[in-house]
CSV table of C-alpha atoms in Angstrom, one decimal:
chain,number,residue,atom,x,y,z
B,333,ALA,CA,-113.9,112.3,-79.4
B,334,THR,CA,-116.1,115.2,-78.2
B,335,ALA,CA,-114.7,118.2,-80.1
B,336,GLN,CA,-113.0,116.6,-83.1
B,337,PRO,CA,-116.3,115.8,-85.1
B,338,LEU,CA,-117.4,119.4,-84.5
B,339,LEU,CA,-114.1,120.8,-85.8
B,340,SER,CA,-114.1,118.4,-88.8
B,341,SER,CA,-117.6,119.6,-89.9
B,342,LEU,CA,-116.4,123.2,-89.5
B,343,LEU,CA,-113.2,122.7,-91.6
B,344,CYS,CA,-115.1,120.8,-94.3
B,345,GLY,CA,-117.7,123.6,-94.7
B,346,ASP,CA,-120.7,121.5,-93.5
B,347,ILE,CA,-121.4,124.3,-91.0
B,348,GLY,CA,-120.4,127.9,-90.5
B,349,VAL,CA,-120.8,128.3,-86.8
B,350,ALA,CA,-119.7,125.7,-84.2
B,351,THR,CA,-120.1,126.1,-80.4
B,352,MET,CA,-118.9,124.0,-77.5
B,353,PHE,CA,-120.0,124.6,-73.9
B,354,MET,CA,-118.2,123.3,-70.7
B,355,PHE,CA,-121.0,123.0,-68.1
B,356,GLY,CA,-121.0,121.7,-64.5
B,357,GLN,CA,-121.0,122.6,-60.9
B,358,THR,CA,-118.2,124.6,-59.2
B,359,GLY,CA,-115.1,122.6,-58.7
B,360,SER,CA,-116.0,119.7,-61.1
B,361,GLY,CA,-113.1,120.3,-63.5
B,362,LYS,CA,-114.5,122.5,-66.3
B,363,THR,CA,-111.5,124.9,-66.7
B,364,TYR,CA,-109.0,122.0,-66.5
B,365,THR,CA,-110.9,120.0,-69.2
B,366,MET,CA,-111.4,123.1,-71.4
B,367,SER,CA,-107.7,123.9,-71.2
B,368,ALA,CA,-106.7,120.4,-72.3
B,369,LEU,CA,-109.3,120.4,-75.2
B,370,LEU,CA,-108.1,123.8,-76.5
B,371,GLU,CA,-104.4,122.6,-76.5
B,372,ARG,CA,-105.3,119.4,-78.4
B,373,LEU,CA,-107.5,121.4,-80.7
B,374,ALA,CA,-104.4,123.4,-81.9
B,375,ALA,CA,-102.8,120.3,-83.4
B,376,ASP,CA,-105.8,119.5,-85.6
B,377,VAL,CA,-106.4,123.2,-86.6
B,378,PHE,CA,-102.8,123.9,-87.7
B,379,GLY,CA,-102.4,120.4,-89.2
B,380,HIS,CA,-105.4,120.4,-91.5
B,381,CYS,CA,-106.6,124.0,-92.0
B,382,ARG,CA,-105.5,126.2,-94.9
B,383,ALA,CA,-107.4,129.2,-93.7
B,384,GLY,CA,-106.2,132.3,-92.0
B,385,LEU,CA,-106.7,132.0,-88.2
B,386,SER,CA,-107.4,134.7,-85.6
B,387,LEU,CA,-108.3,134.4,-81.9
B,388,SER,CA,-110.4,136.4,-79.5
B,389,ILE,CA,-110.7,135.6,-75.8
B,390,LEU,CA,-113.3,137.3,-73.7
B,391,GLU,CA,-114.5,137.2,-70.1
B,392,ILE,CA,-118.0,137.9,-68.9
B,393,ALA,CA,-118.2,138.6,-65.2
B,394,GLY,CA,-121.7,139.7,-64.0
B,395,ARG,CA,-122.8,142.5,-66.3
B,396,ASN,CA,-119.3,143.4,-67.5
B,397,CYS,CA,-117.3,142.1,-70.5
B,398,ARG,CA,-113.6,142.4,-70.9
B,399,ASP,CA,-110.8,141.3,-73.2
B,400,LEU,CA,-108.4,138.7,-71.8
B,401,LEU,CA,-105.8,139.2,-74.6
B,402,VAL,CA,-104.7,142.6,-73.2
B,403,ASP,CA,-103.9,144.2,-69.9
B,404,GLU,CA,-106.7,145.3,-67.7
B,405,SER,CA,-106.3,149.0,-68.6
B,406,GLU,CA,-107.3,148.3,-72.2
B,407,ALA,CA,-109.6,145.4,-71.5
B,408,SER,CA,-113.1,146.9,-71.2
B,409,ILE,CA,-115.5,145.9,-74.0
B,410,ARG,CA,-118.9,147.3,-74.9
B,411,MET,CA,-121.4,145.0,-76.6
B,412,LEU,CA,-123.5,146.7,-79.2
B,413,GLU,CA,-126.1,145.5,-81.8
B,414,ASP,CA,-125.9,146.9,-85.4
B,415,SER,CA,-128.9,147.6,-87.7
B,416,ASP,CA,-128.8,144.1,-89.0
B,417,GLY,CA,-129.1,142.6,-85.5
B,418,GLY,CA,-125.5,141.5,-85.4
B,419,VAL,CA,-123.5,141.7,-82.2
B,420,GLN,CA,-120.5,144.1,-82.3
B,421,LEU,CA,-117.8,144.1,-79.7
B,422,LEU,CA,-116.4,147.6,-79.3
B,423,GLY,CA,-112.9,147.5,-77.9
B,424,ALA,CA,-112.3,143.7,-78.4
B,425,HIS,CA,-109.0,142.5,-79.9
B,426,CYS,CA,-108.7,139.8,-82.4
B,427,GLU,CA,-105.1,138.4,-82.7
B,428,SER,CA,-103.8,136.6,-85.8
B,429,VAL,CA,-102.3,133.2,-84.9
B,430,ALA,CA,-99.5,131.8,-87.0
B,431,ASP,CA,-98.5,128.6,-85.2
B,432,ILE,CA,-99.2,126.4,-82.2
B,433,ALA,CA,-96.7,128.2,-79.9
B,434,GLN,CA,-98.5,131.5,-80.5
B,435,TRP,CA,-101.9,129.8,-79.8
B,436,LEU,CA,-100.7,128.3,-76.5
B,437,ALA,CA,-99.1,131.6,-75.4
B,438,HIS,CA,-102.4,133.5,-75.9
B,439,LEU,CA,-104.3,130.8,-74.0
B,440,HIS,CA,-101.8,130.9,-71.1
B,441,ALA,CA,-101.9,134.7,-70.8
B,442,ALA,CA,-105.7,134.7,-70.9
B,443,ARG,CA,-105.9,132.1,-68.1
B,444,GLY,CA,-103.7,134.3,-65.9
B,445,ARG,CA,-106.0,137.3,-66.4
B,446,ARG,CA,-109.3,135.5,-65.7
B,447,ALA,CA,-111.1,136.3,-62.4
B,448,THR,CA,-110.8,133.6,-59.8
B,449,GLU,CA,-111.7,133.5,-56.1
B,450,GLY,CA,-111.4,130.9,-53.3
B,451,THR,CA,-114.7,129.2,-52.4
B,452,GLY,CA,-115.6,126.4,-50.1
B,453,VAL,CA,-115.3,124.0,-53.0
B,454,HIS,CA,-112.2,125.2,-54.9
B,455,ALA,CA,-109.2,127.4,-54.0
B,456,GLN,CA,-109.2,129.1,-57.4
B,457,SER,CA,-112.8,128.9,-58.5
B,458,SER,CA,-113.6,130.7,-61.8
B,459,ARG,CA,-116.1,133.5,-61.1
B,460,SER,CA,-116.8,134.3,-64.7
B,461,HIS,CA,-117.5,132.9,-68.1
B,462,ALA,CA,-114.6,132.6,-70.5
B,463,VAL,CA,-115.4,132.7,-74.2
B,464,TYR,CA,-112.7,131.5,-76.8
B,465,LYS,CA,-113.6,132.5,-80.4
B,466,LEU,CA,-111.6,131.1,-83.2
B,467,PHE,CA,-112.2,132.7,-86.6
B,468,LEU,CA,-111.2,131.0,-89.9
B,469,SER,CA,-110.9,133.1,-93.0
B,470,PHE,CA,-110.7,131.2,-96.3
B,471,PRO,CA,-109.2,132.4,-99.6
B,472,ASP,CA,-112.7,132.5,-101.3
B,473,GLY,CA,-113.8,135.1,-98.7
B,474,GLU,CA,-115.8,132.7,-96.6
B,475,SER,CA,-115.5,132.9,-92.8
B,476,ARG,CA,-116.4,130.4,-90.2
B,477,SER,CA,-116.1,130.4,-86.4
B,478,LEU,CA,-115.6,128.0,-83.5
B,479,THR,CA,-116.7,129.3,-80.0
B,480,CYS,CA,-115.6,127.4,-76.9
B,481,VAL,CA,-117.3,128.6,-73.7
B,482,ASP,CA,-115.9,127.7,-70.2
B,483,LEU,CA,-119.0,128.5,-68.1
B,484,ALA,CA,-118.7,129.6,-64.5
B,485,GLY,CA,-119.8,126.9,-62.1
B,486,SER,CA,-123.5,126.5,-61.2
B,487,GLU,CA,-124.2,126.8,-57.5
B,488,TRP,CA,-127.2,126.1,-55.3
B,489,SER,CA,-128.2,128.1,-52.2
B,490,LYS,CA,-126.5,125.6,-49.8
B,491,ASP,CA,-123.2,126.0,-51.7
B,492,SER,CA,-123.1,129.8,-50.9
B,493,LEU,CA,-123.7,129.8,-47.2
B,494,LEU,CA,-120.2,130.9,-46.4
B,495,HIS,CA,-119.9,133.5,-49.2
B,496,ASP,CA,-119.5,137.2,-48.3
B,497,GLY,CA,-121.5,139.9,-50.0
B,498,ALA,CA,-119.3,140.1,-53.1
B,499,ARG,CA,-119.3,136.3,-53.6
B,500,MET,CA,-123.1,136.2,-53.1
B,501,LYS,CA,-123.6,138.9,-55.8
B,502,GLU,CA,-121.3,136.9,-58.2
B,503,CYS,CA,-123.3,133.8,-57.5
B,504,ILE,CA,-126.6,135.5,-58.3
B,505,GLU,CA,-125.2,136.9,-61.5
B,506,ILE,CA,-123.7,133.6,-62.6
B,507,ASN,CA,-127.0,131.7,-61.9
B,508,ARG,CA,-129.0,134.4,-63.7
B,509,SER,CA,-126.9,134.1,-66.8
B,510,LEU,CA,-127.0,130.3,-66.7
B,511,MET,CA,-130.8,130.4,-66.4
B,512,VAL,CA,-131.1,132.6,-69.5
B,513,LEU,CA,-128.7,130.3,-71.3
B,514,LYS,CA,-130.8,127.2,-70.4
B,515,GLN,CA,-134.0,129.0,-71.5
B,516,CYS,CA,-132.4,129.9,-74.9
B,517,ILE,CA,-131.3,126.3,-75.3
B,518,ARG,CA,-134.8,124.9,-74.6
B,519,LEU,CA,-136.4,127.3,-77.0
B,520,ARG,CA,-133.8,126.6,-79.7
B,521,ARG,CA,-134.7,122.9,-79.4
B,522,GLU,CA,-138.4,123.7,-79.7
B,523,VAL,CA,-137.7,125.6,-82.9
B,524,ARG,CA,-135.5,122.9,-84.4
B,525,ASP,CA,-138.0,120.2,-83.5
B,526,GLY,CA,-140.5,122.2,-85.5
B,527,GLN,CA,-138.0,122.4,-88.4
B,528,ALA,CA,-137.5,118.7,-88.4
B,529,ALA,CA,-141.3,118.1,-88.3
B,530,GLU,CA,-141.7,120.3,-91.4
B,531,ASP,CA,-139.4,118.0,-93.4
B,532,GLY,CA,-137.4,120.7,-94.9
B,533,VAL,CA,-140.2,123.1,-95.4
B,534,SER,CA,-139.9,126.6,-93.8
B,535,PRO,CA,-140.9,126.1,-90.1
B,536,THR,CA,-144.1,127.5,-88.7
B,537,VAL,CA,-142.7,127.6,-85.1
B,538,ASN,CA,-142.6,131.2,-83.8
B,539,VAL,CA,-140.6,131.5,-80.6
B,540,HIS,CA,-139.2,134.6,-78.9
B,541,MET,CA,-135.5,133.9,-78.1
B,542,PRO,CA,-134.6,135.9,-75.0
B,543,PHE,CA,-130.9,136.1,-75.8
B,544,ARG,CA,-130.7,139.8,-75.0
B,545,GLU,CA,-131.4,139.2,-71.3
B,546,ALA,CA,-127.8,138.3,-70.5
B,547,LEU,CA,-124.4,139.3,-72.0
B,548,LEU,CA,-123.4,135.7,-72.4
B,549,THR,CA,-126.4,134.8,-74.6
B,550,ARG,CA,-126.1,138.0,-76.6
B,551,LEU,CA,-122.5,137.1,-77.5
B,552,LEU,CA,-123.7,133.6,-78.5
B,553,LYS,CA,-126.7,134.8,-80.5
B,554,ASP,CA,-125.7,132.8,-83.6
B,555,ALA,CA,-125.7,129.5,-81.7
B,556,PHE,CA,-129.5,130.0,-81.0
B,557,THR,CA,-130.8,131.8,-84.1
B,558,LEU,CA,-129.0,130.3,-87.1
B,559,PRO,CA,-130.7,127.3,-88.8
B,560,ALA,CA,-129.6,123.8,-88.0
B,561,SER,CA,-127.9,123.5,-91.4
B,562,ARG,CA,-125.4,126.3,-90.5
B,563,SER,CA,-124.7,125.7,-86.8
B,564,ARG,CA,-124.0,122.9,-84.4
B,565,THR,CA,-123.5,122.9,-80.7
B,566,ILE,CA,-122.2,120.3,-78.2
B,567,VAL,CA,-121.9,120.3,-74.5
B,568,VAL,CA,-119.3,118.7,-72.2
B,569,ALA,CA,-120.8,118.0,-68.9
B,570,THR,CA,-118.3,117.7,-66.0
B,571,VAL,CA,-119.5,116.0,-62.8
B,572,SER,CA,-117.9,115.4,-59.4
B,573,PRO,CA,-117.0,111.9,-58.4
B,574,SER,CA,-118.1,112.6,-54.8
B,575,SER,CA,-121.3,110.9,-53.7
B,576,SER,CA,-122.3,114.0,-51.8
B,577,ASP,CA,-122.6,115.8,-55.2
B,578,THR,CA,-125.0,113.2,-56.7
B,579,GLU,CA,-127.9,115.7,-56.9
B,580,HIS,CA,-125.6,118.3,-58.5
B,581,SER,CA,-124.4,115.7,-61.1
B,582,LEU,CA,-128.0,114.6,-62.0
B,583,SER,CA,-129.0,118.3,-62.5
B,584,THR,CA,-125.9,118.9,-64.6
B,585,LEU,CA,-126.7,115.9,-66.9
B,586,GLU,CA,-130.3,116.8,-67.2
B,587,HIS,CA,-129.6,120.3,-68.4
B,588,ALA,CA,-126.7,119.2,-70.6
B,589,SER,CA,-128.9,116.7,-72.3
B,590,LEU,CA,-131.0,119.6,-73.7
B,591,LEU,CA,-128.3,120.0,-76.3
B,592,ASP,CA,-128.2,116.3,-77.1
B,593,ASP,CA,-130.7,116.3,-80.0
B,594,ALA,CA,-129.7,113.3,-82.3
B,595,ALA,CA,-131.7,114.7,-85.3
B,596,ILE,CA,-130.0,118.1,-85.2
B,597,CYS,CA,-126.9,118.1,-82.9
B,598,PHE,CA,-124.0,115.8,-82.3
B,599,ARG,CA,-124.6,113.2,-79.6
B,600,SER,CA,-122.0,114.1,-77.0
B,601,GLU,CA,-120.3,110.9,-75.7
B,602,THR,CA,-119.8,112.7,-72.3
B,603,VAL,CA,-123.5,113.3,-72.0
B,604,GLU,CA,-124.4,109.8,-73.1
B,605,LEU,CA,-122.0,108.3,-70.6
B,606,GLY,CA,-123.5,110.5,-67.9
B,607,ARG,CA,-127.0,109.2,-68.8
B,608,VAL,CA,-125.8,105.7,-68.2
B,609,GLN,CA,-124.2,106.6,-64.9
B,610,ALA,CA,-127.4,108.4,-63.9
B,611,SER,CA,-129.5,105.4,-64.7
B,612,LEU,CA,-127.3,103.3,-62.4
B,613,ALA,CA,-127.8,105.8,-59.5
B,614,PRO,CA,-130.1,104.7,-56.6
B,615,PRO,CA,-133.7,105.2,-57.9
B,616,THR,CA,-134.7,106.7,-54.6
B,617,LYS,CA,-132.8,109.9,-55.4
B,618,ALA,CA,-134.4,110.4,-58.8
B,619,GLN,CA,-137.8,109.6,-57.4
B,620,GLN,CA,-137.3,112.0,-54.5
B,621,ALA,CA,-136.4,114.7,-57.0
B,622,LYS,CA,-139.6,114.2,-58.9
B,623,ASP,CA,-141.7,114.1,-55.8
B,624,MET,CA,-140.0,117.2,-54.5
B,625,SER,CA,-140.9,119.3,-57.6
B,626,THR,CA,-144.6,119.6,-56.6
B,627,GLU,CA,-143.7,120.2,-53.0
B,628,GLN,CA,-141.1,122.8,-54.0
B,629,LYS,CA,-143.6,124.7,-56.1
B,630,ARG,CA,-146.0,124.8,-53.0
B,631,ARG,CA,-143.2,126.1,-50.8
B,632,ASP,CA,-142.2,128.7,-53.3
B,633,MET,CA,-145.8,129.9,-53.4
B,634,LYS,CA,-146.0,130.1,-49.6
B,635,LYS,CA,-142.7,132.0,-49.5
B,636,ARG,CA,-143.8,134.6,-52.1
B,637,GLN,CA,-147.1,135.0,-50.2
B,638,ALA,CA,-145.2,135.5,-46.9
B,639,LEU,CA,-142.8,138.0,-48.4
B,640,GLY,CA,-145.7,140.0,-50.0
B,641,PHE,CA,-147.7,140.0,-46.8
B,642,THR,CA,-144.7,141.2,-44.7
B,643,TRP,CA,-144.0,143.9,-47.2
B,644,THR,CA,-147.6,145.1,-47.1
B,645,VAL,CA,-147.5,145.3,-43.3
B,646,MET,CA,-144.2,147.2,-43.5
B,647,LYS,CA,-145.6,149.7,-46.0
B,648,THR,CA,-148.6,150.2,-43.7
B,649,VAL,CA,-146.4,150.9,-40.7
B,650,PHE,CA,-144.1,153.4,-42.5
B,651,SER,CA,-147.0,154.8,-44.6
B,652,ARG,CA,-145.1,154.7,-47.9
B,653,ASP,CA,-144.4,152.4,-50.9
B,654,LYS,CA,-140.7,152.3,-50.2
B,655,VAL,CA,-138.7,152.0,-47.0
B,656,SER,CA,-135.4,153.6,-46.2
B,657,TYR,CA,-132.4,151.4,-45.5
B,658,ASP,CA,-132.0,153.1,-42.1
B,659,ASP,CA,-135.5,152.3,-41.1
B,660,PHE,CA,-135.1,148.7,-42.3
B,661,ARG,CA,-131.8,148.3,-40.4
B,662,GLN,CA,-133.6,149.5,-37.2
B,663,LEU,CA,-136.5,147.2,-37.8
B,664,CYS,CA,-134.1,144.2,-38.2
B,665,ALA,CA,-132.5,145.2,-34.9
B,666,ASP,CA,-135.9,145.5,-33.2
B,667,ALA,CA,-136.7,142.0,-34.5
B,668,GLY,CA,-133.5,140.6,-33.0
B,669,LEU,CA,-132.1,139.5,-36.3
B,670,VAL,CA,-128.8,141.4,-36.0
B,671,GLY,CA,-126.2,140.9,-33.3
B,672,SER,CA,-123.5,138.6,-32.0
B,673,ALA,CA,-126.0,135.9,-30.9
B,674,ALA,CA,-128.6,136.6,-33.7
B,675,ALA,CA,-129.0,135.1,-37.2
B,676,LEU,CA,-126.9,137.9,-38.8
B,677,SER,CA,-123.8,139.7,-37.5
B,678,GLU,CA,-123.7,143.5,-38.1
B,679,GLY,CA,-121.0,142.9,-40.7
B,680,ALA,CA,-123.2,140.4,-42.5
B,681,MET,CA,-126.1,142.8,-42.4
B,682,GLU,CA,-124.0,145.6,-44.0
B,683,ASP,CA,-122.6,143.2,-46.7
B,684,ILE,CA,-126.1,142.1,-47.7
B,685,CYS,CA,-127.4,145.7,-47.8
B,686,THR,CA,-124.5,146.8,-49.9
B,687,ALA,CA,-125.0,143.9,-52.3
B,688,VAL,CA,-128.7,144.7,-52.7
B,689,GLN,CA,-128.0,148.4,-53.1
B,690,GLN,CA,-125.5,147.9,-55.9
B,691,GLU,CA,-128.2,146.3,-58.0
B,692,GLN,CA,-130.3,149.5,-57.8
B,693,PRO,CA,-129.9,152.6,-59.8
B,694,GLU,CA,-127.8,155.2,-57.9
B,695,THR,CA,-130.7,157.6,-57.5
B,696,ASN,CA,-132.8,155.0,-55.6
B,697,ARG,CA,-130.1,153.5,-53.3
B,698,GLU,CA,-131.5,155.1,-50.1
B,699,PHE,CA,-134.7,153.1,-50.3
B,700,LEU,CA,-135.8,149.5,-50.8
B,701,ARG,CA,-138.9,148.2,-52.4
B,702,LEU,CA,-140.5,144.8,-52.6
B,703,GLU,CA,-137.8,143.5,-55.0
B,704,GLU,CA,-134.9,144.7,-52.8
B,705,PHE,CA,-136.7,143.4,-49.7
B,706,THR,CA,-137.1,140.0,-51.3
B,707,SER,CA,-133.4,139.9,-52.4
B,708,PHE,CA,-132.3,140.9,-48.9
B,709,ILE,CA,-134.3,138.1,-47.2
B,710,GLU,CA,-133.1,135.5,-49.6
B,711,MET,CA,-129.5,136.6,-49.2
B,712,ALA,CA,-129.9,136.6,-45.4
B,713,SER,CA,-131.4,133.1,-45.6
B,714,GLN,CA,-128.3,131.9,-47.6
B,715,ARG,CA,-125.9,133.6,-45.3
B,716,SER,CA,-127.4,132.5,-42.0
B,717,GLY,CA,-128.8,129.1,-43.0
B,718,ALA,CA,-132.2,130.0,-41.6
B,719,MET,CA,-135.4,129.4,-43.5
B,720,VAL,CA,-137.1,132.5,-45.0
B,721,SER,CA,-140.1,132.0,-42.7
B,722,LYS,CA,-137.8,132.0,-39.6
B,723,LEU,CA,-136.5,135.5,-40.7
B,724,LEU,CA,-139.9,136.9,-41.5
B,725,LYS,CA,-141.7,135.9,-38.3
B,726,PRO,CA,-139.5,138.2,-36.0
B,727,ILE,CA,-139.9,141.1,-38.5
B,728,GLN,CA,-143.7,140.6,-38.5
B,729,ALA,CA,-143.7,140.5,-34.7
B,730,ALA,CA,-141.7,143.7,-34.5
B,731,LEU,CA,-144.1,145.4,-37.0
B,732,LEU,CA,-147.3,144.5,-35.3
B,733,PRO,CA,-146.9,146.8,-32.2
B,734,LYS,CA,-146.2,149.7,-34.5
B,735,MET,CA,-149.5,149.4,-36.3
B,736,GLN,CA,-152.5,151.5,-35.2
B,737,ASP,CA,-155.3,149.6,-33.5
B,738,GLY,CA,-158.2,148.5,-35.6
B,739,ASP,CA,-159.7,145.7,-37.6
B,740,TYR,CA,-156.7,145.6,-40.0
B,741,LYS,CA,-154.3,145.1,-37.1
B,742,ASP,CA,-156.4,142.3,-35.7
B,743,TRP,CA,-156.6,140.6,-39.1
B,744,CYS,CA,-152.8,140.9,-39.5
B,745,ALA,CA,-152.3,139.4,-36.0
B,746,LYS,CA,-154.4,136.4,-37.0
B,747,GLN,CA,-152.4,136.0,-40.2
B,748,MET,CA,-149.1,136.0,-38.3
B,749,LEU,CA,-150.2,133.2,-35.9
């Protein structure tokens, strides 16, 4: 009921580009649902389509893209943009598909090659985005495409407390790409609202679509930039039945509903059912979420101010704009943050430093700046479960004796109280 109308419009020629997203928190059943949809899709495609069919299956993990149709030694893909703005995939394979058996064989092989890791939620959690692209080539030379995207699960800070450095880095990259995707979806809706308001006249809405900020959105460029008459998108929102995941589920439905534009897109029955379920949830949860938004902004502001202040004091003590990792490790030890009875073990400290350094250019990995300092403190907060302020206070206390006496030191002391 969710994917069939989209496929019918594609086969009839009403649209040229169709996209389906599988969106939800880690462990909510996205990959399981996508696998079943793709298998059922095969019967409709081969039963009603007279076009030539070819299939491409890609994986986007962090800032890397690879082909899931071939062995790992040949799987690396470079994503380039041609002079016309089209996205070209250098090294990607596109296999012709003659029947359902061949289709299912490719799907099974791709699932076996996809990156998975055990998390606190799921023993084989997908740590990447999987993109299934079906190309239809018609005798008159026209080509159309269906793209099915099994997104990696969204995670909040509290979900990643037990992650090691590698899992934390994956979590950051997944959330970053999902954030860019949501931004592109919001802007696409603004553009299409403007098109609808113009009643068929060329739209006057000018919006910069930031699809180049993540590999996932670069690959899905057509879903955001083509006019509504040529492309349609639906979302399947998967939610956990557990009451402890209520906030996750409401957040999933809120973001999924961004694609549910009745004037332009199909109304996903899954999203509509989710809205009904959300309306039956205890009103206190929704009200608390609204009340928390203003408070959260205030807390984020205070956190940024505290991080900036601590970094300024650190630069003053070390007399330079960037601090070596060795000096920073010693500072954390002086502050009592590292040790068997402290917030971080020595192993956790090294895992976080390594994760932060890997995000830096190789030439700058001996030093950290404000950006890396902020990333370290946020990762340490996730790893230890301690609030950011609880980690900054000991660092500030360790820095104060190292400052030279004077009015600035007295002022800093008052700020630290």
